[in-house]
mmCIF file of C-alpha atoms and ligand atoms in Angstrom:
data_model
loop_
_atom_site.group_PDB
_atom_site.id
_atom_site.type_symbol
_atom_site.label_atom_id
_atom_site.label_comp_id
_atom_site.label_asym_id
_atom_site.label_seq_id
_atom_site.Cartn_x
_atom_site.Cartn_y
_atom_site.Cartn_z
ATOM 1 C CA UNK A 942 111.718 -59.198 -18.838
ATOM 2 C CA UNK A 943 114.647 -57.048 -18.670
ATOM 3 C CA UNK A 944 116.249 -56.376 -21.608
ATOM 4 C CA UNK A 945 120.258 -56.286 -20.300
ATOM 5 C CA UNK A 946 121.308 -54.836 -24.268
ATOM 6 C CA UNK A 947 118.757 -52.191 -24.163
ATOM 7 C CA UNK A 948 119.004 -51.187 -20.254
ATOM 8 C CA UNK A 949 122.732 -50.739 -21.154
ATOM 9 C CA UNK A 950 122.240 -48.849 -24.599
ATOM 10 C CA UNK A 951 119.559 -46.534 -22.634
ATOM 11 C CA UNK A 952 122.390 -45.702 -19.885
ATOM 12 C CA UNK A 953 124.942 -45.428 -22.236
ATOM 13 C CA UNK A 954 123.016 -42.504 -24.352
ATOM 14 C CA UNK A 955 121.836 -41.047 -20.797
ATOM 15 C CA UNK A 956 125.600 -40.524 -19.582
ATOM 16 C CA UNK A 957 126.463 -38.757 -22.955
ATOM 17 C CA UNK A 958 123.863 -36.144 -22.784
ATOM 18 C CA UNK A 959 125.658 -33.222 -20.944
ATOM 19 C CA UNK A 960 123.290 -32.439 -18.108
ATOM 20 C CA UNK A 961 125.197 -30.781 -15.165
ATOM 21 C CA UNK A 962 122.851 -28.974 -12.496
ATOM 22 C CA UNK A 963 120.790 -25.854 -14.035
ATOM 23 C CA UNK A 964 121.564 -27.508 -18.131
ATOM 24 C CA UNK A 965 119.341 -30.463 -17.777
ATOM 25 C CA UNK A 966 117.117 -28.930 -20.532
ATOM 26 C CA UNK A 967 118.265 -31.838 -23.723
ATOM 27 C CA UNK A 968 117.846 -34.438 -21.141
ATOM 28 C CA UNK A 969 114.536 -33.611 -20.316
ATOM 29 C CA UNK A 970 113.618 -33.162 -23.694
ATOM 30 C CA UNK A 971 115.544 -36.746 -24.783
ATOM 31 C CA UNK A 972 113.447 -38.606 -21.884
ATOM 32 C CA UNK A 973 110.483 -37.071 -22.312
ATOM 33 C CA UNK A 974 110.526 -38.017 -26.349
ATOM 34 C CA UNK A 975 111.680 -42.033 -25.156
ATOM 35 C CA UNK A 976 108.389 -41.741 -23.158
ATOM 36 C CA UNK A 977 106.411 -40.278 -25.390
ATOM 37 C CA UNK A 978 107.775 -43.028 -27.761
ATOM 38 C CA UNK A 979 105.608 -45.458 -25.694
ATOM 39 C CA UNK A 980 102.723 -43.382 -25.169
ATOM 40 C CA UNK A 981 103.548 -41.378 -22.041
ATOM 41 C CA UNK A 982 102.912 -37.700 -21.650
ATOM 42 C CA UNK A 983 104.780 -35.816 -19.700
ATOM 43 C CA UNK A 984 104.680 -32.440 -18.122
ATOM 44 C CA UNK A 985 107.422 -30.207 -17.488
ATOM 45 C CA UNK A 986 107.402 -27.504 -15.007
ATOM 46 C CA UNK A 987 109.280 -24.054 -15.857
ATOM 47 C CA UNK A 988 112.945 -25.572 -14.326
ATOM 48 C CA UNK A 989 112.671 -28.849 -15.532
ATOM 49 C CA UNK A 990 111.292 -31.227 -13.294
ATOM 50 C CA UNK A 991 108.999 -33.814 -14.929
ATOM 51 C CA UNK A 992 105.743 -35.967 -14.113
ATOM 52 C CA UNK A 993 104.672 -38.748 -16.067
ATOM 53 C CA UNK A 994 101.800 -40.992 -14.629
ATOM 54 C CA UNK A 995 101.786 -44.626 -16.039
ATOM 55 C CA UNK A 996 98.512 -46.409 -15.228
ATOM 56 C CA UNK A 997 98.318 -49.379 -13.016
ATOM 57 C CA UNK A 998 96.488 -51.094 -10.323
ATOM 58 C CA UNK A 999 95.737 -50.649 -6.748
ATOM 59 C CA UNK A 1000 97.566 -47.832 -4.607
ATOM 60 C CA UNK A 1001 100.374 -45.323 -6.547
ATOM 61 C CA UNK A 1002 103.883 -45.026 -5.900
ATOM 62 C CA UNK A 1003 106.292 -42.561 -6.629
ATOM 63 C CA UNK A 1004 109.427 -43.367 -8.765
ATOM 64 C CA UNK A 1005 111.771 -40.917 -8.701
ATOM 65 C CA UNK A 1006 115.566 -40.007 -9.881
ATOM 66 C CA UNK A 1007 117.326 -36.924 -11.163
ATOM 67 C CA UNK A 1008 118.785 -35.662 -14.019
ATOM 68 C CA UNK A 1009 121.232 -33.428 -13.056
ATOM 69 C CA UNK A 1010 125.119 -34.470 -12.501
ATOM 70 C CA UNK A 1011 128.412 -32.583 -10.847
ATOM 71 C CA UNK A 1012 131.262 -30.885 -12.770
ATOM 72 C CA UNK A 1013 133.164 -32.604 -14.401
ATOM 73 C CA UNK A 1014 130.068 -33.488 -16.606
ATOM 74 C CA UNK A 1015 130.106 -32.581 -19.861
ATOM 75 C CA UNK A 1016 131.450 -34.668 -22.682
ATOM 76 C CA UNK A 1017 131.332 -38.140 -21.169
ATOM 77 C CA UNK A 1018 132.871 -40.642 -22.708
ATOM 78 C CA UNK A 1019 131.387 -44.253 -21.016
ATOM 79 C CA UNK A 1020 133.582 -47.352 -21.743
ATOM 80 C CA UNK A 1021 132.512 -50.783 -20.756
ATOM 81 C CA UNK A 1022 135.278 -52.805 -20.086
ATOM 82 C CA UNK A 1023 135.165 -56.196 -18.351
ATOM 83 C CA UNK A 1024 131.949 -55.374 -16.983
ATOM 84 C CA UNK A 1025 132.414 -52.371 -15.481
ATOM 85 C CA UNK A 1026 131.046 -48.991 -17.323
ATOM 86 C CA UNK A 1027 133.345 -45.923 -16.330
ATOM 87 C CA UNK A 1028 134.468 -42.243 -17.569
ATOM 88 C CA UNK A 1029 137.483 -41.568 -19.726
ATOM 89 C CA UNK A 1030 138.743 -40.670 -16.385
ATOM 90 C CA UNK A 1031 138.234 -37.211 -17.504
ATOM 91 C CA UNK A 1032 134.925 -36.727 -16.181
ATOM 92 C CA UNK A 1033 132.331 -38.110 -13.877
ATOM 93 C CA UNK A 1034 130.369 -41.195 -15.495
ATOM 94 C CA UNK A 1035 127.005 -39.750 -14.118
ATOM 95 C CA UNK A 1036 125.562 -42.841 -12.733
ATOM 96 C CA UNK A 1037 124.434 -40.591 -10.081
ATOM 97 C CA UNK A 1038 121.832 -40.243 -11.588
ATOM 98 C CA UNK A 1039 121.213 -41.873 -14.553
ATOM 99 C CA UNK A 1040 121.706 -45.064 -13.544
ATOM 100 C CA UNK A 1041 118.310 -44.898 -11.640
ATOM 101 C CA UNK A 1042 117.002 -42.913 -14.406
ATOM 102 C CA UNK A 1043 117.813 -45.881 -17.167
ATOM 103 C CA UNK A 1044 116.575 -48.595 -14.783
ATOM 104 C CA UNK A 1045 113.621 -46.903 -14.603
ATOM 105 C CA UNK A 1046 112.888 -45.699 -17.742
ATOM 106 C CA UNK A 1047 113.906 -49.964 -19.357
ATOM 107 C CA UNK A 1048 111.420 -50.821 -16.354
ATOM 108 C CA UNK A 1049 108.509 -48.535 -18.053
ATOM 109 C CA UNK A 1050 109.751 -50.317 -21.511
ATOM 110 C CA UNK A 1051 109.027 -53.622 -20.171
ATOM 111 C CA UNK A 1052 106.058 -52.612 -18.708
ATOM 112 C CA UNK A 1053 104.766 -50.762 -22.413
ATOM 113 C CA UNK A 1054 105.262 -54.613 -23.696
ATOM 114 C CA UNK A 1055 103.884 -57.025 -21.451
ATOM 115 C CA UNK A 1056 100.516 -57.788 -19.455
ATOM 116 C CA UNK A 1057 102.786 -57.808 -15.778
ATOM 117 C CA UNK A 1058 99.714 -56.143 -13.511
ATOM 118 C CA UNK A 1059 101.497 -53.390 -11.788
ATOM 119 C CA UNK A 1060 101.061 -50.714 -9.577
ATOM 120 C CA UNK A 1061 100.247 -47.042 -10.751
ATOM 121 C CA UNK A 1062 103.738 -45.185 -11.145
ATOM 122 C CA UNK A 1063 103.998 -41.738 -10.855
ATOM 123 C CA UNK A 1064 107.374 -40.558 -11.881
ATOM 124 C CA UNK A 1065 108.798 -37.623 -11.134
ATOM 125 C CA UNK A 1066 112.261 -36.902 -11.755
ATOM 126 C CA UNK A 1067 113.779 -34.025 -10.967
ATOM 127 C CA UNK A 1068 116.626 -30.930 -12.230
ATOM 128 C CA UNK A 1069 119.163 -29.346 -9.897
ATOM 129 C CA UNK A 1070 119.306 -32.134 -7.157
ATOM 130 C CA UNK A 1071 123.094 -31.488 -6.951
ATOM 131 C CA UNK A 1072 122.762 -27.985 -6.213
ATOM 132 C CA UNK A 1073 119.947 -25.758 -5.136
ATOM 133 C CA UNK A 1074 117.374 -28.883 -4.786
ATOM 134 C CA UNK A 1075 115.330 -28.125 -7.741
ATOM 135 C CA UNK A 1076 112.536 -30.518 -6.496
ATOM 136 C CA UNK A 1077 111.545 -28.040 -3.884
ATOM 137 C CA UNK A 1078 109.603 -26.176 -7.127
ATOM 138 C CA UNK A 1079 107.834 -29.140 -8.016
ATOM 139 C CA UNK A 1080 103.359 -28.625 -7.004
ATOM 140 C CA UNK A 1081 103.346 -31.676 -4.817
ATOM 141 C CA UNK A 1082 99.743 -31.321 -4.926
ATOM 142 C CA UNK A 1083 99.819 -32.807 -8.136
ATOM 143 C CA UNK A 1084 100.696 -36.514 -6.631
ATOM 144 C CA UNK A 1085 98.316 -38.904 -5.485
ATOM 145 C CA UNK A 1086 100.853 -41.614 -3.844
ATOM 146 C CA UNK A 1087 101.333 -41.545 -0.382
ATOM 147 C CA UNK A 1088 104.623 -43.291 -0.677
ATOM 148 C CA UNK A 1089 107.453 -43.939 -3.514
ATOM 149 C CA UNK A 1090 110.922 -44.754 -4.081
ATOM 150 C CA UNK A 1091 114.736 -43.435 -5.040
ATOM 151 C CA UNK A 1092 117.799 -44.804 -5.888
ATOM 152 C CA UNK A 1093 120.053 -42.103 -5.002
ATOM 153 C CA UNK A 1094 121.663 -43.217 -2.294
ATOM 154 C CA UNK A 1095 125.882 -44.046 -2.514
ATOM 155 C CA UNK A 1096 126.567 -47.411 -1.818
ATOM 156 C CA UNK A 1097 125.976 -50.580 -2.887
ATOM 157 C CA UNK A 1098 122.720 -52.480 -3.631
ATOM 158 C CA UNK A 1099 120.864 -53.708 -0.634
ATOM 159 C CA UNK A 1100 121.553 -50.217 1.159
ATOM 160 C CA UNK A 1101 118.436 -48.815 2.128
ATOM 161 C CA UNK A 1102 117.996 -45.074 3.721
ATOM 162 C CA UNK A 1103 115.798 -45.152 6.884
ATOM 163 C CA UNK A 1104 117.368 -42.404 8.764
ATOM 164 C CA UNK A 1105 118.316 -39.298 7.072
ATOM 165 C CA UNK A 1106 119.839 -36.222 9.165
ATOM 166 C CA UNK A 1107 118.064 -32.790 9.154
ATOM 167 C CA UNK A 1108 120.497 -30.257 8.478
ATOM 168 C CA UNK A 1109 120.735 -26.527 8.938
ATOM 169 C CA UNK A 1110 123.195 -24.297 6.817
ATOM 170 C CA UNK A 1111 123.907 -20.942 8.892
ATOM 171 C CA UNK A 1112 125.761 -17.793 7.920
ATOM 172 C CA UNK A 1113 127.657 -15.783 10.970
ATOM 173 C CA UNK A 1114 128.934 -12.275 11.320
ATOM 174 C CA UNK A 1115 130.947 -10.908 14.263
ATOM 175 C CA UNK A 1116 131.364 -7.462 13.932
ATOM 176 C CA UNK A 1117 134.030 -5.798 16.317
ATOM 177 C CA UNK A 1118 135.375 -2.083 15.052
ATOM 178 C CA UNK A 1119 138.425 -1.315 12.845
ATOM 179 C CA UNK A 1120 141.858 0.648 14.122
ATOM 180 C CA UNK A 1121 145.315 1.129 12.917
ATOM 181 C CA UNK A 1122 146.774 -1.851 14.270
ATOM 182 C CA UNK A 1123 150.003 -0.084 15.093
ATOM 183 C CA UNK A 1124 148.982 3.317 16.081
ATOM 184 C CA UNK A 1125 145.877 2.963 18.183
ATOM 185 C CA UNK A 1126 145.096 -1.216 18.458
ATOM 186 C CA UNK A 1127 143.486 -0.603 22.090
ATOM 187 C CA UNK A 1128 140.600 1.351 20.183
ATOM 188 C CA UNK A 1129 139.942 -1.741 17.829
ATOM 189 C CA UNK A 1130 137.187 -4.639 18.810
ATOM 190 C CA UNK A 1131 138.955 -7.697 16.861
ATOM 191 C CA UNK A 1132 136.052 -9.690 15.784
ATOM 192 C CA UNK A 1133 138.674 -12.435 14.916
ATOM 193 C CA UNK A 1134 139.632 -12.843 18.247
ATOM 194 C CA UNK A 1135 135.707 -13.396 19.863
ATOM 195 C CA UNK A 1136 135.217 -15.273 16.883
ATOM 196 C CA UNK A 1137 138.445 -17.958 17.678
ATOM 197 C CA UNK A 1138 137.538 -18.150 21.183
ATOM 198 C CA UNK A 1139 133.735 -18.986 20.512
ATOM 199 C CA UNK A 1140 135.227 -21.578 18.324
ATOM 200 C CA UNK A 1141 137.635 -22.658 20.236
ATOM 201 C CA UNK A 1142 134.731 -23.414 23.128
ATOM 202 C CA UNK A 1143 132.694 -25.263 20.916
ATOM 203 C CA UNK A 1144 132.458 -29.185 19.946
ATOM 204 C CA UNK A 1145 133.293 -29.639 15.926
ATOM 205 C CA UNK A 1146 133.123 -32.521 13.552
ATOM 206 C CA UNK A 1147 131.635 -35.327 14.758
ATOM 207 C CA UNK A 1148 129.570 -34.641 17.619
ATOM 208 C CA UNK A 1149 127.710 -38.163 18.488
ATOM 209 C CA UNK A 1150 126.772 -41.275 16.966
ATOM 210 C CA UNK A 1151 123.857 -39.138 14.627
ATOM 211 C CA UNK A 1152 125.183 -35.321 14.904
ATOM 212 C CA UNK A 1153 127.842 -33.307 12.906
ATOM 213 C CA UNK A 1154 129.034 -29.326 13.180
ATOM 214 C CA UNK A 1155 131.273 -27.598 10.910
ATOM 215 C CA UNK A 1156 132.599 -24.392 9.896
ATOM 216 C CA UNK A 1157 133.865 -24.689 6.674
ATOM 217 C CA UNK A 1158 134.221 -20.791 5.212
ATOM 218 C CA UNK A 1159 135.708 -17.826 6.900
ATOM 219 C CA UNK A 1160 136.272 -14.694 5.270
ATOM 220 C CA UNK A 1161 136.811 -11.815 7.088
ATOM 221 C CA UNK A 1162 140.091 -8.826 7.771
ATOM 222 C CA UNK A 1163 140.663 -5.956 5.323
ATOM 223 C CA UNK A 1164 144.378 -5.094 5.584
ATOM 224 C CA UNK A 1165 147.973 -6.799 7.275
ATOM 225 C CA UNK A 1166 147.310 -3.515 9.709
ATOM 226 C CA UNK A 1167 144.025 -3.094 10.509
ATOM 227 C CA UNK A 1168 142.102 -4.466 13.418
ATOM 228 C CA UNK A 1169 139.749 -7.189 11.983
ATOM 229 C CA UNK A 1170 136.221 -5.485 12.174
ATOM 230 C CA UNK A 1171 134.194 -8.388 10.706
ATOM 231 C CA UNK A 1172 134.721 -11.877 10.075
ATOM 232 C CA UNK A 1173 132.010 -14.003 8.167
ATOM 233 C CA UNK A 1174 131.769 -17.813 8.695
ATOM 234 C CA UNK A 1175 129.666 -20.480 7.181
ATOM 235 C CA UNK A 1176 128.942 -24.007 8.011
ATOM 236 C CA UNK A 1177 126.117 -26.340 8.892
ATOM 237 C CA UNK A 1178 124.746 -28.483 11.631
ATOM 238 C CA UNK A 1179 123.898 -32.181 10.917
ATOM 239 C CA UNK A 1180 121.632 -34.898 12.811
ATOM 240 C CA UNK A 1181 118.976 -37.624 12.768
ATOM 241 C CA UNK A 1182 117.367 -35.510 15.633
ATOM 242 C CA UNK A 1183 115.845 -32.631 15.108
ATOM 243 C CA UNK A 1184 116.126 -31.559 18.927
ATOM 244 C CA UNK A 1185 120.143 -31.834 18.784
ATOM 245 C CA UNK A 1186 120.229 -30.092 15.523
ATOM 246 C CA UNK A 1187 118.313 -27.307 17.314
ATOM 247 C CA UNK A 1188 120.193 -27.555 20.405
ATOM 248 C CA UNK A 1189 123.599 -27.797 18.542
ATOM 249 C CA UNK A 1190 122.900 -24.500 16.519
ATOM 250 C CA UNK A 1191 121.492 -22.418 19.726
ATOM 251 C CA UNK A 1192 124.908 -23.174 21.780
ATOM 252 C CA UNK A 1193 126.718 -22.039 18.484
ATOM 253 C CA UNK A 1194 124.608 -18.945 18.609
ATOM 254 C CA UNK A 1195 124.913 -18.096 22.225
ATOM 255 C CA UNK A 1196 128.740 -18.993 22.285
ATOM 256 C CA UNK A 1197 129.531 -16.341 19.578
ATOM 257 C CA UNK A 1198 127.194 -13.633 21.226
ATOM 258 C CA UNK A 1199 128.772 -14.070 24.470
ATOM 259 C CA UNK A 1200 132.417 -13.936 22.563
ATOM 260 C CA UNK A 1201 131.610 -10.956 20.495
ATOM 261 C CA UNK A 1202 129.705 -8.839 23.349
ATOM 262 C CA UNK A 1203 132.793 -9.371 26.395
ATOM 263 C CA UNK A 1204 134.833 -7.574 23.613
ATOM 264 C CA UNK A 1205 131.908 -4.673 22.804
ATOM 265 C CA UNK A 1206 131.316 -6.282 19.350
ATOM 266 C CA UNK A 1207 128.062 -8.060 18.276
ATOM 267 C CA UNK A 1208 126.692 -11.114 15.968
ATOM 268 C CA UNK A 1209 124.462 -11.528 13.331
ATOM 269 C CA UNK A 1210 122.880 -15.302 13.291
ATOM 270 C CA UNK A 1211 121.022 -16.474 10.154
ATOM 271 C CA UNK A 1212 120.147 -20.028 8.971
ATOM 272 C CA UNK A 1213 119.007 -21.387 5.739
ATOM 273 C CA UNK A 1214 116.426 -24.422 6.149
ATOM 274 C CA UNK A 1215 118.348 -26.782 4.158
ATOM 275 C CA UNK A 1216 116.590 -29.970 4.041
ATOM 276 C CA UNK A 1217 114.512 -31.928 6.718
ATOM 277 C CA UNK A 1218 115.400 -35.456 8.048
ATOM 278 C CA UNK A 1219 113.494 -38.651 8.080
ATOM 279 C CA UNK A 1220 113.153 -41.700 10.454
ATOM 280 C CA UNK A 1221 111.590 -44.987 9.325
ATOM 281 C CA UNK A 1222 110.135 -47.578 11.578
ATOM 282 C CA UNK A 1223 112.470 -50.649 10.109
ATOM 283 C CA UNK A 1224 109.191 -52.383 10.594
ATOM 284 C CA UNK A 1225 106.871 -50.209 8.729
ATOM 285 C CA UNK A 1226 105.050 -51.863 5.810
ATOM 286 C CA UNK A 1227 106.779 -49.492 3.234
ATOM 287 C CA UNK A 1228 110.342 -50.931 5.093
ATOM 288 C CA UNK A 1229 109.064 -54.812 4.856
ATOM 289 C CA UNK A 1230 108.263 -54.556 0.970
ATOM 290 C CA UNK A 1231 111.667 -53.154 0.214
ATOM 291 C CA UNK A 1232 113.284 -55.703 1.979
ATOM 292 C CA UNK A 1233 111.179 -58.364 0.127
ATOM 293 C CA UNK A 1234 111.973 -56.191 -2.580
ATOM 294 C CA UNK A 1235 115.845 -56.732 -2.267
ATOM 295 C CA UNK A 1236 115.252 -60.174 -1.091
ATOM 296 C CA UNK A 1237 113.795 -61.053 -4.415
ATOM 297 C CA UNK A 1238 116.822 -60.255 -6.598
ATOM 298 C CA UNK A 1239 118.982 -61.987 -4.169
ATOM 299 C CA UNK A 1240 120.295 -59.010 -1.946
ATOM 300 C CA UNK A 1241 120.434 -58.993 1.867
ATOM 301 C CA UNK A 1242 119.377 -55.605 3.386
ATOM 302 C CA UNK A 1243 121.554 -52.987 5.168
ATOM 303 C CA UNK A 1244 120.041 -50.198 6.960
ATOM 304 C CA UNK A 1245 121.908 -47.210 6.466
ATOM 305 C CA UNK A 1246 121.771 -43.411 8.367
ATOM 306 C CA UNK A 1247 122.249 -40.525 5.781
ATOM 307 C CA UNK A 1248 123.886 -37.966 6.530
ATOM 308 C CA UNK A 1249 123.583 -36.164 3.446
ATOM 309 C CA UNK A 1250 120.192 -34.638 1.368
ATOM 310 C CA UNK A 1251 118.808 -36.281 -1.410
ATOM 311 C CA UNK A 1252 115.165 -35.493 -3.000
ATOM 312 C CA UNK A 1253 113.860 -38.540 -0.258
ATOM 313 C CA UNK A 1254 113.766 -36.211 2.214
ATOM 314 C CA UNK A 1255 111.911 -33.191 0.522
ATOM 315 C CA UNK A 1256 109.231 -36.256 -0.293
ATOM 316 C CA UNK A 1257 108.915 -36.729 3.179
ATOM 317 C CA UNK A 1258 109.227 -33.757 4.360
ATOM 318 C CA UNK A 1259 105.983 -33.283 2.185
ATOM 319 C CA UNK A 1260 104.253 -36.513 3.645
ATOM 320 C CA UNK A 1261 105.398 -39.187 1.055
ATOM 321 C CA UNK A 1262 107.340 -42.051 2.527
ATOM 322 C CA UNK A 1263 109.917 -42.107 0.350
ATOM 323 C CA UNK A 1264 112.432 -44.646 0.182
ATOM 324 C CA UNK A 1265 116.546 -44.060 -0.982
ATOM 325 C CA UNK A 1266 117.807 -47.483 -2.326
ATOM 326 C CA UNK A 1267 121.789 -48.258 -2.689
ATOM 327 C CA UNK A 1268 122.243 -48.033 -6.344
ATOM 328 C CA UNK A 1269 125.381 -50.074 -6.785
ATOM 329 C CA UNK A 1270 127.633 -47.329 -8.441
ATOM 330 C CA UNK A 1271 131.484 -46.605 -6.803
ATOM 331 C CA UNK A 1272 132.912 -43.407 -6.541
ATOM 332 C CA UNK A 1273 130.653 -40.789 -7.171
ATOM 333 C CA UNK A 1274 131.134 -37.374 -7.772
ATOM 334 C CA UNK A 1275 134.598 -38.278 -9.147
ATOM 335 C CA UNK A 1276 136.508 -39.124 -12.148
ATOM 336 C CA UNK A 1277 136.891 -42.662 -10.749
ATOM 337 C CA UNK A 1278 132.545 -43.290 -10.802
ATOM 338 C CA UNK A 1279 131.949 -46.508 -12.094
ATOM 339 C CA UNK A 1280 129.202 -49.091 -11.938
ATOM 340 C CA UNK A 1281 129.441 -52.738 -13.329
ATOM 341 C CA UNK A 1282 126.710 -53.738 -15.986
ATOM 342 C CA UNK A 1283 125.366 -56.206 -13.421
ATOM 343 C CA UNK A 1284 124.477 -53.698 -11.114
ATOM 344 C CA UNK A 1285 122.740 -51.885 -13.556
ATOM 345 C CA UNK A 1286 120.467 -55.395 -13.991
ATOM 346 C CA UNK A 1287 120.046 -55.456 -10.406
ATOM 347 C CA UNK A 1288 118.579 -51.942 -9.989
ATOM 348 C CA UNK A 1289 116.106 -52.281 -12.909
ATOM 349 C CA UNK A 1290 115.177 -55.981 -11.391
ATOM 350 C CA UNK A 1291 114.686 -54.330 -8.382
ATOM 351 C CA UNK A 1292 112.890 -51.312 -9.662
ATOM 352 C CA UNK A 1293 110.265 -53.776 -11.249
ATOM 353 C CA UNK A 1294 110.126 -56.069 -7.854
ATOM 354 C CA UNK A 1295 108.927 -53.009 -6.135
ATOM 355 C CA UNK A 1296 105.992 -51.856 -8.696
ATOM 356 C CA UNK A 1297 104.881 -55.548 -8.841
HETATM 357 ZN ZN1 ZN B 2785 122.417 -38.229 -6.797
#
């Protein structure tokens, strides 16, 4: 079954291939060769994301991870020591990923060797998750599941994703009008001042049990003696309902407009559609056979809320139930990321548990 040595090896020469978000192009290549090695083809769209369909029986899932990692990612130097694989505490380790990746790819391996009747697999891993969200290139028309499953999701194993927020980036600009703060102030509009008091008036952080709001960039002045004429400030809008989200980023509209206008100055709104959210019924089919899933290599499930974006919710978003496991890893996105070889068993047992 799973082969612990080679699971480990696989991981081991994933991590070391520098592949931070927008330079995934020798890991695609060194992943695409490993499948080819068994007989897979693979296609490769013109960023890097990559489908490879594995035959099987009965109704086809979706596997999916990505390739990319954060800064610092290049030149990782894994250690295993006592059972735990980290960094050289210089970088990240890039389990975020690649731990899913190597799970998946020694669960394909086992599958090349044996006679274990299977599901079809469509894989699909993905460039750029990190940043920009790559996947959102990728011809979904190309899939024929109607469901699949990630591992992307921080935390240990046994977490399992059934509520993800939908979140909204916007941009804002109050523009007053500029004066010589010393010789004529009374002729300025200070957008910095409608823009404190709209904030000021307004809920931040967290806003209920399933919403968050933040501004977290402001730019804006041009000299110690100058009237502020614009201010610029950046933030997003967080929740497992889309009605609050909505509702959340119309008061912040309105409250700035009214701010800006009782001073004579004015706002420009605009919002980025950042990723949609997701709500599972916890007793959905898809649900139960993850939980029989986990259940099988001896983990007890925890429903978890996400409150950040992973690939699982552009799947759904594009009417594949897609499933974010726990993948067992510890401090991501720092130096400190570690996962213990055990875990790494775990997620490719569970991987095969959910294809069988
Ligand atoms: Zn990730």
């Amino acid at each position: 079954m799973i082969n612990q040595k080679r699971l480990i090896q696989t991981f081991i020469d994933l991590v070391k291939i520098d592949s931070p978000s927008g330079e995934e192009q020798a890991i695609v290549k060194n992943v695409c060769q490993k499948l080819e090695a068994i007989g897979l083809r693979s296609e490769v769209d013109s960023i890097g994301n990559t489908y490879t369909f594995i035959k099987g029986m009965g109704e086809a899932v979706v596997l999916n991870a990505h390739f990319d990692t954060v800064e610092p990612g290049r030149n990782v130097r894994p250690q295993i020591k006592d059972g735990i694989i980290r960094s050289d505490g210089k970088t990240v380790l890039g389990a975020d990923n690649k731990a899913a990746l190597a799970a998946i790819l020694e669960v394909i391996q086992v599958l090349s060797e044996s006679t274990i009747q299977h599901y079809p697999i469509e894989l699909v891993l993905s460039v750029k998750e990190e940043t920009e969200s790559g996947i959102k290139q990728f011809d979904f028309s190309h899939l024929k599941s109607k469901k699949g499953f990630c591992f992307d999701s921080s935390g240990p194993i046994g977490n399992l994703v059934t509520q993800a927020s939908y979140i909204t980036e916007f941009h804002l600009e109050v523009t007053g009008k500029a004066a010589h703060a010393g010789i004529e102030p009374e002729k300025g509009i200070n957008a910095l001042t409608a823009a404190a008091k709209a904030m000021a008036q307004l809920s931040w952080g967290r806003i209920d049990k399933e919403s968050t709001a933040n501004v977290g960039l402001i730019k804006g002045g041009e000299a110690v003696n100058t009237v502020p004429r614009k201010v610029e400030l950046a933030g997003d809008v967080r929740s497992i309902s889309l009605q609050t989200k909505n509702a959340l980023l119309g008061k912040i509209e309105k409250t700035f407009k009214k701010e800006a206008e009782i001073l004579g100055g004015e706002i420009n709104f605009g919002k980025l559609p950042y990723c949609e959210g997701y709500v599972f019924d916890q007793e959905s089919d898809l649900v139960r056979q993850a939980v029989e899933a986990l259940g099988k290599i001896g983990k007890k499930v925890k429903f978890i809320q996400s409150n950040g974006g992973a690939d699982a919710n552009l799947f759904n978003a594009r009417g594949i139930a897609m499933l974010n496991f726990g993948y067992g890893a510890r401090n991501i996105h720092t130096v400190a990321e570690e996962i213990s070889v055990e875990n790494l068993s775990l997620l490719a047992r569970l991987v095969l548990e959910l294809i069988i």
